[in-house]
Amino acid sequence: MPKEHSYLARVTWTGNTGTGPSGYRSYARAHEVTADGPPPLPGTADPAFLGDKDRWNPEQLLLASLAQCHMLTYLAVCTLSGITVTRYEDAASGTMTEDGKGGGAFTEVVLRPRVEIAAGGDAERARRLHTKAHEQCFIANSVNFPVRHEPEVTVAAG
């Protein structure tokens, strides 16, 4: 029987400048994302939509979720496959396209993990495990746009 997991998050708008949203430019997009446990996450809109560049926007959070999920799944897959990862870094990018009617959607995300594995490890096998991690990533399996991978794997000197 499949396991079901539930998550709760609260989003609280903190951008009322006194008049509420009486006009498109009359309110701040500031808000806080909270959940039981972690510290509050300061949120806003993308600066293109009058957001604050010093706060997280939903588009960045979606991209970060995909990158985090892939990394965590990859680390688990490697561990279970006997590959020891010693370093992992990702420079992910995403493309969102406006539709001209006030909406839009992500059209692609590219993950660029740079992985180092322990000396003596099989770099080609470690590279192939990115495919398995992608197949098992909960977040990647939940989106309707392509999530591509351009992994680079090196073996630590030893």
Short mmCIF file of C-alpha atoms in Angstrom, two decimals:
data_model
loop_
_atom_site.label_atom_id
_atom_site.label_comp_id
_atom_site.label_asym_id
_atom_site.label_seq_id
_atom_site.Cartn_x
_atom_site.Cartn_y
_atom_site.Cartn_z
CA MET A 1 0.00 0.00 0.00
CA PRO A 2 1.47 3.40 -0.97
CA LYS A 3 2.52 5.72 1.82
CA GLU A 4 0.98 9.17 1.81
CA HIS A 5 2.79 12.20 3.20
CA SER A 6 1.12 15.50 4.08
CA TYR A 7 2.75 18.90 4.37
CA LEU A 8 1.57 22.19 5.82
CA ALA A 9 2.89 25.66 5.14
CA ARG A 10 1.56 29.06 6.03
CA VAL A 11 1.93 32.15 3.86
CA THR A 12 1.25 35.46 5.59
CA TRP A 13 1.18 38.69 3.61
CA THR A 14 3.14 41.43 5.40
CA GLY A 15 3.05 44.01 2.62
CA ASN A 16 0.04 46.14 3.53
CA THR A 17 1.32 49.70 3.28
CA GLY A 18 -1.84 51.10 4.87
CA THR A 19 -4.33 51.06 2.02
CA GLY A 20 -4.30 47.41 1.07
CA PRO A 21 -4.07 46.58 -2.62
CA SER A 22 -5.99 49.63 -3.88
CA GLY A 23 -3.82 49.71 -7.01
CA TYR A 24 -1.19 47.48 -8.59
CA ARG A 25 1.67 49.60 -7.20
CA SER A 26 0.03 50.49 -3.88
CA TYR A 27 1.13 47.42 -1.91
CA ALA A 28 4.31 45.53 -1.18
CA ARG A 29 4.62 41.90 -2.20
CA ALA A 30 6.35 41.02 1.09
CA HIS A 31 5.21 37.89 2.90
CA GLU A 32 6.53 35.17 5.17
CA VAL A 33 6.44 31.47 4.52
CA THR A 34 6.34 29.46 7.73
CA ALA A 35 5.97 25.88 8.83
CA ASP A 36 6.39 24.11 12.13
CA GLY A 37 10.11 23.82 12.76
CA PRO A 38 12.18 25.88 10.32
CA PRO A 39 12.73 29.62 10.60
CA PRO A 40 10.45 31.92 8.59
CA LEU A 41 11.36 32.37 4.95
CA PRO A 42 11.03 35.95 3.69
CA GLY A 43 9.10 35.93 0.42
CA THR A 44 8.12 38.37 -2.29
CA ALA A 45 7.29 38.49 -5.99
CA ASP A 46 9.92 38.36 -8.73
CA PRO A 47 11.41 41.87 -9.08
CA ALA A 48 9.87 41.97 -12.58
CA PHE A 49 6.52 42.01 -10.77
CA LEU A 50 7.47 44.64 -8.17
CA GLY A 51 9.10 42.25 -5.73
CA ASP A 52 12.12 42.81 -3.50
CA LYS A 53 15.39 41.30 -4.81
CA ASP A 54 16.47 40.58 -1.22
CA ARG A 55 13.64 38.10 -0.58
CA TRP A 56 12.85 34.70 -2.08
CA ASN A 57 10.25 34.61 -4.84
CA PRO A 58 8.09 31.61 -5.82
CA GLU A 59 10.01 31.03 -9.04
CA GLN A 60 13.31 30.77 -7.16
CA LEU A 61 11.70 28.47 -4.60
CA LEU A 62 10.37 26.14 -7.31
CA LEU A 63 13.82 25.99 -8.90
CA ALA A 64 15.46 25.43 -5.50
CA SER A 65 12.94 22.67 -4.69
CA LEU A 66 13.80 20.82 -7.88
CA ALA A 67 17.55 21.17 -7.26
CA GLN A 68 17.25 20.12 -3.60
CA CYS A 69 15.06 17.14 -4.39
CA HIS A 70 17.43 15.91 -7.08
CA MET A 71 20.45 16.31 -4.80
CA LEU A 72 18.84 14.51 -1.87
CA THR A 73 17.57 11.70 -4.11
CA TYR A 74 20.95 11.42 -5.83
CA LEU A 75 22.79 11.18 -2.51
CA ALA A 76 20.44 8.39 -1.39
CA VAL A 77 20.76 6.52 -4.70
CA CYS A 78 24.55 6.81 -4.58
CA THR A 79 24.70 5.63 -0.99
CA LEU A 80 22.56 2.59 -1.79
CA SER A 81 24.74 1.88 -4.85
CA GLY A 82 28.05 2.06 -3.00
CA ILE A 83 29.17 5.39 -4.47
CA THR A 84 30.62 7.84 -1.94
CA VAL A 85 29.87 11.47 -2.82
CA THR A 86 32.36 13.86 -1.25
CA ARG A 87 31.09 17.12 -2.78
CA TYR A 88 27.91 18.26 -4.54
CA GLU A 89 27.02 21.65 -5.97
CA ASP A 90 24.34 22.65 -8.45
CA ALA A 91 24.00 25.82 -10.53
CA ALA A 92 20.38 25.28 -11.58
CA SER A 93 18.52 27.56 -13.96
CA GLY A 94 14.90 27.82 -15.01
CA THR A 95 13.00 29.52 -17.79
CA MET A 96 9.53 30.94 -17.30
CA THR A 97 7.62 32.41 -20.22
CA GLU A 98 4.75 34.88 -19.91
CA ASP A 99 1.75 34.07 -22.09
CA GLY A 100 0.72 37.66 -22.86
CA LYS A 101 -2.61 37.23 -21.04
CA GLY A 102 -1.33 37.91 -17.53
CA GLY A 103 -0.13 34.37 -16.83
CA GLY A 104 2.72 32.12 -17.82
CA ALA A 105 4.53 28.94 -16.99
CA PHE A 106 7.93 27.40 -16.55
CA THR A 107 9.06 25.88 -19.83
CA GLU A 108 12.24 24.19 -18.63
CA VAL A 109 14.62 23.71 -15.75
CA VAL A 110 18.24 22.66 -16.18
CA LEU A 111 20.10 21.18 -13.24
CA ARG A 112 23.90 21.32 -13.45
CA PRO A 113 25.18 19.18 -10.59
CA ARG A 114 28.94 19.16 -10.10
CA VAL A 115 29.74 16.07 -8.10
CA GLU A 116 32.95 14.74 -6.67
CA ILE A 117 33.14 11.10 -5.60
CA ALA A 118 35.72 9.40 -3.41
CA ALA A 119 39.04 8.28 -4.87
CA GLY A 120 38.73 5.00 -6.73
CA GLY A 121 35.03 5.51 -7.46
CA ASP A 122 33.35 4.82 -10.81
CA ALA A 123 32.64 8.25 -12.33
CA GLU A 124 30.60 6.87 -15.24
CA ARG A 125 28.36 4.88 -12.89
CA ALA A 126 27.97 7.94 -10.65
CA ARG A 127 26.99 10.00 -13.71
CA ARG A 128 24.37 7.42 -14.77
CA LEU A 129 22.84 7.47 -11.28
CA HIS A 130 21.58 11.00 -12.03
CA THR A 131 19.02 9.38 -14.34
CA LYS A 132 17.83 7.07 -11.57
CA ALA A 133 17.67 9.99 -9.13
CA HIS A 134 15.61 11.99 -11.62
CA GLU A 135 13.17 9.08 -12.03
CA GLN A 136 12.72 8.92 -8.25
CA CYS A 137 12.62 12.66 -7.45
CA PHE A 138 9.20 13.52 -6.01
CA ILE A 139 9.29 17.16 -7.10
CA ALA A 140 10.49 16.47 -10.66
CA ASN A 141 7.69 13.91 -10.97
CA SER A 142 5.20 16.61 -9.96
CA VAL A 143 5.89 19.25 -12.60
CA ASN A 144 4.62 19.44 -16.19
CA PHE A 145 7.72 20.87 -17.84
CA PRO A 146 11.07 19.25 -18.72
CA VAL A 147 13.74 19.03 -16.05
CA ARG A 148 17.05 18.36 -17.78
CA HIS A 149 20.37 17.38 -16.21
CA GLU A 150 23.88 18.31 -17.22
CA PRO A 151 25.89 16.47 -14.57
CA GLU A 152 29.63 16.56 -14.21
CA VAL A 153 31.31 13.93 -12.06
CA THR A 154 34.93 13.93 -10.99
CA VAL A 155 36.89 11.51 -8.83
CA ALA A 156 38.82 12.87 -5.86
CA ALA A 157 42.58 12.51 -6.02
CA GLY A 158 43.77 9.81 -3.79
#
